[in-house]
């Protein structure tokens, strides 16, 4: 039968003496006391069984995190960043999943992720772009007495999006060079897995 599960969680954290990284030279960093920060957020989870038949079933799932992290009190070298958005934290992350399995062991999974933009500097003058990623996987899993067989193949970053998988906050550079804020994510790539397990 079709079924629906829905869950909402809200939280609020107030952190004192939060340390943030500050680059002082090439490959040299030190911790800066960012004072107090506020961390309110909401997390949402939804599971919906779209199809429920003896031979196959399909689930639609959503996981969402919505945040509003801020510097409460942060003054550094005469610059007041109080009230600014917390560096390196996206305002939202959402995962959408469609998972389908067959009684004979076949499965197909579609995963779509959205990541909101995030500030890269404490003064909030520079933000990353929001991005979306899609991943597709299909495979087969089956157990035969003591032998278990698993085979899967998939495509990650299905639409070959350009995005930053990691950022360096408050980046600096020597001379007239441009600071390196971005570490690019992988382009479209493929993976295959074959697993055989035997229980003695």
mmCIF file of C-alpha atoms in Angstrom:
data_model
loop_
_atom_site.group_PDB
_atom_site.id
_atom_site.type_symbol
_atom_site.label_atom_id
_atom_site.label_comp_id
_atom_site.label_asym_id
_atom_site.label_seq_id
_atom_site.Cartn_x
_atom_site.Cartn_y
_atom_site.Cartn_z
ATOM 1 C CA UNK A 1 0.000 0.000 0.000
ATOM 2 C CA UNK A 2 1.044 3.604 -0.476
ATOM 3 C CA UNK A 3 2.471 5.216 2.638
ATOM 4 C CA UNK A 4 3.711 8.640 3.699
ATOM 5 C CA UNK A 5 6.187 9.597 6.420
ATOM 6 C CA UNK A 6 6.866 13.253 7.208
ATOM 7 C CA UNK A 7 9.157 14.719 9.867
ATOM 8 C CA UNK A 8 10.175 18.282 10.742
ATOM 9 C CA UNK A 9 12.876 19.224 13.240
ATOM 10 C CA UNK A 10 13.825 22.726 14.351
ATOM 11 C CA UNK A 11 16.898 23.691 16.351
ATOM 12 C CA UNK A 12 18.747 26.698 17.672
ATOM 13 C CA UNK A 13 22.344 26.786 18.885
ATOM 14 C CA UNK A 14 24.315 29.686 20.266
ATOM 15 C CA UNK A 15 28.065 29.141 20.117
ATOM 16 C CA UNK A 16 30.631 31.117 22.058
ATOM 17 C CA UNK A 17 34.255 31.589 20.981
ATOM 18 C CA UNK A 18 33.832 29.998 17.556
ATOM 19 C CA UNK A 19 37.187 29.585 15.774
ATOM 20 C CA UNK A 20 37.437 30.414 12.076
ATOM 21 C CA UNK A 21 40.468 29.823 9.857
ATOM 22 C CA UNK A 22 42.634 32.744 8.773
ATOM 23 C CA UNK A 23 45.382 32.266 6.179
ATOM 24 C CA UNK A 24 48.646 33.924 7.194
ATOM 25 C CA UNK A 25 50.947 32.533 4.465
ATOM 26 C CA UNK A 26 51.129 29.749 1.889
ATOM 27 C CA UNK A 27 49.809 26.616 3.596
ATOM 28 C CA UNK A 28 49.816 28.410 6.959
ATOM 29 C CA UNK A 29 46.634 29.075 8.891
ATOM 30 C CA UNK A 30 45.697 30.267 12.339
ATOM 31 C CA UNK A 31 42.460 30.218 14.295
ATOM 32 C CA UNK A 32 40.634 33.509 14.827
ATOM 33 C CA UNK A 33 38.081 33.860 17.614
ATOM 34 C CA UNK A 34 34.844 34.833 15.867
ATOM 35 C CA UNK A 35 33.050 35.532 19.132
ATOM 36 C CA UNK A 36 29.429 34.415 19.305
ATOM 37 C CA UNK A 37 27.487 32.825 16.454
ATOM 38 C CA UNK A 38 23.815 31.917 16.133
ATOM 39 C CA UNK A 39 22.773 28.657 14.444
ATOM 40 C CA UNK A 40 19.010 28.375 13.854
ATOM 41 C CA UNK A 41 17.783 25.799 11.361
ATOM 42 C CA UNK A 42 15.026 23.508 10.165
ATOM 43 C CA UNK A 43 15.401 19.951 8.846
ATOM 44 C CA UNK A 44 12.636 18.278 6.837
ATOM 45 C CA UNK A 45 12.337 14.627 5.877
ATOM 46 C CA UNK A 46 9.687 13.045 3.657
ATOM 47 C CA UNK A 47 9.351 9.416 2.538
ATOM 48 C CA UNK A 48 6.551 8.451 0.186
ATOM 49 C CA UNK A 49 5.986 4.946 -1.168
ATOM 50 C CA UNK A 50 4.823 5.633 -4.713
ATOM 51 C CA UNK A 51 4.395 2.016 -5.777
ATOM 52 C CA UNK A 52 3.976 -1.034 -3.558
ATOM 53 C CA UNK A 53 3.493 -4.275 -5.492
ATOM 54 C CA UNK A 54 4.615 -7.812 -4.724
ATOM 55 C CA UNK A 55 7.240 -7.745 -7.483
ATOM 56 C CA UNK A 56 8.505 -4.185 -7.209
ATOM 57 C CA UNK A 57 8.317 -1.012 -5.130
ATOM 58 C CA UNK A 58 9.296 2.622 -5.515
ATOM 59 C CA UNK A 59 10.045 5.314 -2.924
ATOM 60 C CA UNK A 60 10.254 9.076 -3.315
ATOM 61 C CA UNK A 61 12.386 10.709 -0.588
ATOM 62 C CA UNK A 62 13.259 14.310 0.297
ATOM 63 C CA UNK A 63 15.774 15.539 2.869
ATOM 64 C CA UNK A 64 16.075 19.297 3.316
ATOM 65 C CA UNK A 65 18.180 21.471 5.592
ATOM 66 C CA UNK A 66 17.387 25.190 5.882
ATOM 67 C CA UNK A 67 19.749 27.352 7.917
ATOM 68 C CA UNK A 68 20.169 30.952 8.948
ATOM 69 C CA UNK A 69 23.590 30.984 10.592
ATOM 70 C CA UNK A 70 24.934 34.395 11.619
ATOM 71 C CA UNK A 71 27.836 36.046 13.413
ATOM 72 C CA UNK A 72 26.296 37.477 16.590
ATOM 73 C CA UNK A 73 29.354 39.438 17.736
ATOM 74 C CA UNK A 74 32.509 39.423 15.641
ATOM 75 C CA UNK A 75 34.986 42.290 15.382
ATOM 76 C CA UNK A 76 38.356 41.624 13.717
ATOM 77 C CA UNK A 77 41.086 44.222 13.052
ATOM 78 C CA UNK A 78 38.566 47.014 13.482
ATOM 79 C CA UNK A 79 36.041 45.451 11.074
ATOM 80 C CA UNK A 80 32.632 44.682 12.543
ATOM 81 C CA UNK A 81 31.076 41.549 10.996
ATOM 82 C CA UNK A 82 28.299 41.203 13.576
ATOM 83 C CA UNK A 83 25.029 40.127 11.962
ATOM 84 C CA UNK A 84 26.705 38.858 8.784
ATOM 85 C CA UNK A 85 26.013 35.392 7.403
ATOM 86 C CA UNK A 86 28.391 32.728 8.708
ATOM 87 C CA UNK A 87 31.145 32.103 6.168
ATOM 88 C CA UNK A 88 31.183 28.769 4.305
ATOM 89 C CA UNK A 89 27.646 27.649 5.200
ATOM 90 C CA UNK A 90 24.948 27.336 2.507
ATOM 91 C CA UNK A 91 21.457 28.605 3.296
ATOM 92 C CA UNK A 92 19.926 25.347 2.074
ATOM 93 C CA UNK A 93 20.786 21.802 1.029
ATOM 94 C CA UNK A 94 18.147 19.534 -0.501
ATOM 95 C CA UNK A 95 18.358 15.890 -1.575
ATOM 96 C CA UNK A 96 15.642 14.394 -3.797
ATOM 97 C CA UNK A 97 15.720 10.634 -4.346
ATOM 98 C CA UNK A 98 13.663 8.185 -6.371
ATOM 99 C CA UNK A 99 14.520 4.588 -5.461
ATOM 100 C CA UNK A 100 12.990 1.622 -7.289
ATOM 101 C CA UNK A 101 13.633 -2.054 -6.514
ATOM 102 C CA UNK A 102 12.399 -5.318 -8.043
ATOM 103 C CA UNK A 103 11.886 -8.597 -6.223
ATOM 104 C CA UNK A 104 14.429 -10.291 -8.511
ATOM 105 C CA UNK A 105 17.175 -7.989 -7.233
ATOM 106 C CA UNK A 106 17.235 -5.181 -9.792
ATOM 107 C CA UNK A 107 17.255 -1.546 -8.676
ATOM 108 C CA UNK A 108 17.405 1.967 -10.134
ATOM 109 C CA UNK A 109 18.198 5.069 -8.069
ATOM 110 C CA UNK A 110 17.971 8.704 -9.152
ATOM 111 C CA UNK A 111 19.481 11.326 -6.827
ATOM 112 C CA UNK A 112 19.154 15.092 -7.313
ATOM 113 C CA UNK A 113 20.902 17.520 -4.957
ATOM 114 C CA UNK A 114 20.635 21.301 -4.652
ATOM 115 C CA UNK A 115 23.104 23.420 -2.680
ATOM 116 C CA UNK A 116 22.405 27.083 -1.989
ATOM 117 C CA UNK A 117 24.950 29.842 -2.305
ATOM 118 C CA UNK A 118 27.262 30.573 0.601
ATOM 119 C CA UNK A 119 29.434 33.526 1.670
ATOM 120 C CA UNK A 120 33.166 33.166 1.095
ATOM 121 C CA UNK A 121 34.285 36.217 3.047
ATOM 122 C CA UNK A 122 33.404 37.377 6.553
ATOM 123 C CA UNK A 123 32.256 40.740 5.174
ATOM 124 C CA UNK A 124 29.776 38.897 2.884
ATOM 125 C CA UNK A 125 31.004 40.706 -0.242
ATOM 126 C CA UNK A 126 31.539 37.469 -2.190
ATOM 127 C CA UNK A 127 29.248 34.429 -2.519
ATOM 128 C CA UNK A 128 29.436 31.126 -4.353
ATOM 129 C CA UNK A 129 26.792 30.276 -6.947
ATOM 130 C CA UNK A 130 24.064 27.827 -6.042
ATOM 131 C CA UNK A 131 24.301 24.542 -7.949
ATOM 132 C CA UNK A 132 22.415 21.322 -8.666
ATOM 133 C CA UNK A 133 23.776 17.816 -9.219
ATOM 134 C CA UNK A 134 22.080 14.696 -10.555
ATOM 135 C CA UNK A 135 23.330 11.118 -10.100
ATOM 136 C CA UNK A 136 21.899 7.963 -11.635
ATOM 137 C CA UNK A 137 22.666 4.382 -10.612
ATOM 138 C CA UNK A 138 21.307 0.947 -11.530
ATOM 139 C CA UNK A 139 22.296 -2.526 -10.535
ATOM 140 C CA UNK A 140 21.529 -6.020 -9.318
ATOM 141 C CA UNK A 141 21.802 -7.628 -5.889
ATOM 142 C CA UNK A 142 21.017 -11.249 -5.108
ATOM 143 C CA UNK A 143 21.918 -13.957 -2.617
ATOM 144 C CA UNK A 144 22.270 -17.622 -3.573
ATOM 145 C CA UNK A 145 22.649 -19.698 -0.433
ATOM 146 C CA UNK A 146 26.109 -18.667 0.803
ATOM 147 C CA UNK A 147 26.997 -16.553 -2.209
ATOM 148 C CA UNK A 148 25.994 -12.888 -2.523
ATOM 149 C CA UNK A 149 26.354 -11.061 -5.820
ATOM 150 C CA UNK A 150 26.159 -7.299 -6.316
ATOM 151 C CA UNK A 151 26.687 -5.347 -9.518
ATOM 152 C CA UNK A 152 26.022 -1.666 -10.036
ATOM 153 C CA UNK A 153 26.868 1.030 -12.533
ATOM 154 C CA UNK A 154 26.144 4.722 -12.465
ATOM 155 C CA UNK A 155 26.728 8.241 -13.705
ATOM 156 C CA UNK A 156 27.620 11.027 -11.295
ATOM 157 C CA UNK A 157 27.088 14.685 -12.211
ATOM 158 C CA UNK A 158 24.774 13.481 -14.960
ATOM 159 C CA UNK A 159 24.352 16.887 -16.645
ATOM 160 C CA UNK A 160 28.062 17.784 -16.358
ATOM 161 C CA UNK A 161 27.520 20.859 -14.176
ATOM 162 C CA UNK A 162 30.419 23.143 -13.254
ATOM 163 C CA UNK A 163 30.513 23.666 -9.502
ATOM 164 C CA UNK A 164 32.861 24.125 -6.552
ATOM 165 C CA UNK A 165 32.994 21.019 -4.388
ATOM 166 C CA UNK A 166 35.063 22.898 -1.798
ATOM 167 C CA UNK A 167 35.882 26.545 -1.082
ATOM 168 C CA UNK A 168 38.626 28.347 0.803
ATOM 169 C CA UNK A 169 37.043 31.068 2.910
ATOM 170 C CA UNK A 170 38.729 34.468 3.304
ATOM 171 C CA UNK A 171 41.321 33.459 0.707
ATOM 172 C CA UNK A 172 44.355 35.698 0.184
ATOM 173 C CA UNK A 173 47.030 35.857 -2.509
ATOM 174 C CA UNK A 174 50.530 37.273 -2.792
ATOM 175 C CA UNK A 175 51.083 40.398 -4.863
ATOM 176 C CA UNK A 176 48.594 40.999 -7.651
ATOM 177 C CA UNK A 177 47.559 37.362 -7.938
ATOM 178 C CA UNK A 178 43.900 36.397 -7.659
ATOM 179 C CA UNK A 179 42.964 34.504 -4.490
ATOM 180 C CA UNK A 180 42.014 30.878 -5.039
ATOM 181 C CA UNK A 181 38.580 30.488 -3.476
ATOM 182 C CA UNK A 182 37.309 27.520 -5.492
ATOM 183 C CA UNK A 183 38.218 23.865 -5.736
ATOM 184 C CA UNK A 184 36.273 22.515 -8.728
ATOM 185 C CA UNK A 185 34.082 19.445 -8.425
ATOM 186 C CA UNK A 186 34.351 16.432 -10.705
ATOM 187 C CA UNK A 187 32.827 16.648 -14.194
ATOM 188 C CA UNK A 188 30.504 13.919 -15.401
ATOM 189 C CA UNK A 189 32.041 10.595 -14.374
ATOM 190 C CA UNK A 190 31.138 6.939 -14.346
ATOM 191 C CA UNK A 191 31.541 4.164 -11.822
ATOM 192 C CA UNK A 192 31.032 0.407 -11.842
ATOM 193 C CA UNK A 193 31.100 -1.977 -8.914
ATOM 194 C CA UNK A 194 31.180 -5.779 -8.830
ATOM 195 C CA UNK A 195 31.071 -7.570 -5.502
ATOM 196 C CA UNK A 196 31.101 -11.301 -4.694
ATOM 197 C CA UNK A 197 30.758 -12.543 -1.125
ATOM 198 C CA UNK A 198 30.846 -16.134 0.047
ATOM 199 C CA UNK A 199 30.060 -17.198 3.603
ATOM 200 C CA UNK A 200 32.007 -20.228 4.810
#
